[in-house]
């Protein structure tokens, strides 16, 4: 069995917490932070189950950087 360390971001959006994996394009949500992370793990497990050769982006030290964008 292979192992890989993953990094996730969690934030509150309305009434729910959103959890997003930074290493693969998978996210989930829940009523609490912990529930969102449990649901994210389940979603990642399902992603890996259906993917014979998953591609992970290796992120050693993620940093959240705020930016201001202008758009029309």
Coordinates of N, CA and C in Angstrom, one line a residue:
X1 N 0.8 -1.2 0.0 CA 0.0 0.0 0.0 C 0.9 1.2 0.0
X2 N 0.6 2.2 -0.8 CA 1.3 3.4 -1.0 C 0.8 4.5 0.0
X3 N 1.6 5.4 0.4 CA 1.2 6.5 1.3 C 1.6 7.8 0.7
X4 N 0.9 8.8 1.0 CA 1.3 10.2 0.6 C 0.7 11.1 1.6
X5 N 1.5 12.2 1.9 CA 0.9 13.2 2.8 C 0.1 14.2 2.0
X6 N -1.1 14.5 2.5 CA -1.9 15.5 1.8 C -2.1 16.7 2.7
X7 N -2.4 17.8 2.1 CA -2.7 19.1 2.8 C -4.1 19.5 2.4
X8 N -4.8 20.0 3.3 CA -6.2 20.4 3.1 C -6.4 21.8 3.6
X9 N -7.3 22.5 3.0 CA -7.8 23.8 3.5 C -9.2 23.7 4.0
X10 N -9.6 24.3 5.1 CA -10.9 24.3 5.6 C -11.4 25.7 5.9
X11 N -12.6 26.0 5.5 CA -13.2 27.3 5.7 C -14.7 27.2 5.9
X12 N -15.2 28.3 6.5 CA -16.7 28.3 6.8 C -17.3 29.1 5.6
X13 N -18.3 28.5 5.0 CA -19.0 29.1 3.9 C -20.5 29.0 4.1
X14 N -21.1 30.1 4.6 CA -22.5 30.1 4.9 C -22.7 29.3 6.2
X15 N -23.6 28.3 6.1 CA -23.8 27.4 7.3 C -22.9 26.2 7.4
X16 N -22.1 26.0 6.4 CA -21.3 24.8 6.3 C -19.8 25.1 6.3
X17 N -19.0 24.0 6.6 CA -17.6 24.1 6.5 C -17.2 23.4 5.2
X18 N -16.3 23.9 4.5 CA -15.8 23.3 3.2 C -14.4 22.8 3.5
X19 N -14.1 21.6 3.0 CA -12.7 21.1 3.1 C -12.2 20.7 1.7
X20 N -11.1 21.2 1.3 CA -10.6 21.0 0.0 C -9.1 20.5 0.1
X21 N -8.9 19.4 -0.6 CA -7.6 18.8 -0.7 C -6.7 19.6 -1.7
X22 N -5.5 20.0 -1.3 CA -4.7 20.8 -2.2 C -3.9 19.9 -3.1
X23 N -3.8 18.6 -2.8 CA -3.0 17.7 -3.6 C -3.7 17.1 -4.8
X24 N -5.0 16.9 -4.7 CA -5.9 16.4 -5.8 C -7.2 17.3 -5.8
X25 N -7.8 17.3 -6.9 CA -9.0 18.1 -7.1 C -10.2 17.4 -6.5
X26 N -10.3 17.4 -5.1 CA -11.4 16.8 -4.4 C -11.7 17.7 -3.2
X27 N -13.0 17.9 -3.0 CA -13.5 18.7 -1.9 C -14.7 18.1 -1.3
X28 N -15.1 18.5 -0.1 CA -16.4 18.1 0.5 C -16.8 19.1 1.5
X29 N -17.9 18.9 2.2 CA -18.3 19.8 3.2 C -19.0 19.1 4.4
X30 N -19.3 19.8 5.4 CA -20.0 19.3 6.6 C -20.5 20.4 7.5
X31 N -21.3 20.0 8.5 CA -21.8 21.0 9.4 C -20.8 21.5 10.4
X32 N -19.7 20.7 10.6 CA -18.6 21.2 11.5 C -17.3 21.0 10.7
X33 N -16.2 21.6 11.2 CA -14.9 21.4 10.6 C -14.5 20.0 10.6
X34 N -14.7 19.3 11.7 CA -14.3 17.9 11.8 C -15.1 17.0 10.8
X35 N -16.4 17.3 10.7 CA -17.3 16.5 9.8 C -16.8 16.8 8.3
X36 N -16.5 18.0 8.0 CA -16.0 18.3 6.7 C -14.7 17.5 6.3
X37 N -13.8 17.4 7.3 CA -12.6 16.7 7.1 C -12.8 15.2 7.0
X38 N -13.7 14.6 7.8 CA -14.1 13.2 7.6 C -14.7 13.0 6.3
X39 N -15.6 13.9 5.8 CA -16.2 13.7 4.5 C -15.2 13.9 3.4
X40 N -14.2 14.7 3.6 CA -13.2 14.9 2.6 C -12.3 13.6 2.5
X41 N -12.0 13.0 3.6 CA -11.2 11.7 3.6 C -12.0 10.7 2.8
X42 N -13.3 10.6 3.1 CA -14.2 9.6 2.3 C -14.2 9.9 0.8
X43 N -14.3 11.2 0.5 CA -14.3 11.6 -0.9 C -12.9 11.2 -1.6
X44 N -11.8 11.5 -0.9 CA -10.5 11.1 -1.4 C -10.4 9.6 -1.6
X45 N -10.9 8.9 -0.6 CA -10.9 7.4 -0.7 C -11.6 6.9 -1.9
X46 N -12.8 7.5 -2.2 CA -13.6 7.1 -3.4 C -12.8 7.5 -4.7
X47 N -12.2 8.7 -4.7 CA -11.4 9.1 -5.8 C -10.3 8.1 -6.1
X48 N -9.6 7.7 -5.1 CA -8.5 6.8 -5.3 C -9.0 5.4 -5.7
X49 N -10.1 5.0 -5.2 CA -10.7 3.7 -5.5 C -11.0 3.6 -7.0
X50 N -11.5 4.8 -7.6 CA -11.9 4.8 -9.0 C -10.7 5.2 -9.9
X51 N -9.5 5.4 -9.4 CA -8.4 5.9 -10.2 C -7.2 5.0 -10.1
X52 N -6.9 4.3 -11.2 CA -5.7 3.4 -11.2 C -4.4 4.0 -11.0
X53 N -4.3 5.3 -11.5 CA -3.0 6.0 -11.5 C -3.2 7.4 -11.1
X54 N -3.5 7.7 -9.8 CA -3.8 9.0 -9.3 C -2.6 9.9 -9.4
X55 N -2.8 11.1 -9.7 CA -1.7 12.1 -9.8 C -1.8 13.1 -8.6
X56 N -0.8 13.1 -7.8 CA -0.8 14.0 -6.7 C 0.1 15.2 -6.9
X57 N -0.3 16.4 -6.6 CA 0.6 17.5 -6.6 C 1.2 17.6 -5.2
X58 N 2.6 17.5 -5.1 CA 3.3 17.5 -3.8 C 3.4 18.9 -3.3
X59 N 2.9 19.2 -2.2 CA 2.9 20.5 -1.6 C 3.6 20.4 -0.2
X60 N 4.8 20.9 -0.1 CA 5.5 20.7 1.2 C 5.1 21.7 2.3
X61 N 5.0 23.0 1.9 CA 4.7 24.0 2.9 C 3.7 25.0 2.3
X62 N 2.4 24.6 2.3 CA 1.4 25.6 1.8 C 1.3 26.8 2.6
X63 N 1.0 27.9 1.9 CA 0.9 29.2 2.5 C -0.3 29.9 1.9
X64 N -1.2 30.4 2.7 CA -2.4 31.1 2.2 C -2.0 32.6 2.0
X65 N -2.2 33.1 0.8 CA -1.8 34.4 0.5 C -3.1 35.1 0.0
X66 N -3.4 36.2 0.6 CA -4.6 37.0 0.2 C -4.2 37.9 -1.0
X67 N -5.1 38.1 -1.9 CA -4.9 39.0 -3.1 C -6.2 39.7 -3.3
X68 N -6.1 40.9 -3.9 CA -7.3 41.6 -4.3 C -7.3 41.6 -5.8
X69 N -8.5 41.2 -6.4 CA -8.7 41.1 -7.8 C -9.7 42.1 -8.2
X70 N -9.6 42.8 -9.3 CA -10.6 43.7 -9.9 C -11.2 43.0 -11.1
X71 N -12.5 43.0 -11.2 CA -13.1 42.4 -12.4 C -14.4 43.1 -12.7
X72 N -14.8 42.9 -14.0 CA -16.0 43.6 -14.4 C -17.2 42.6 -14.4

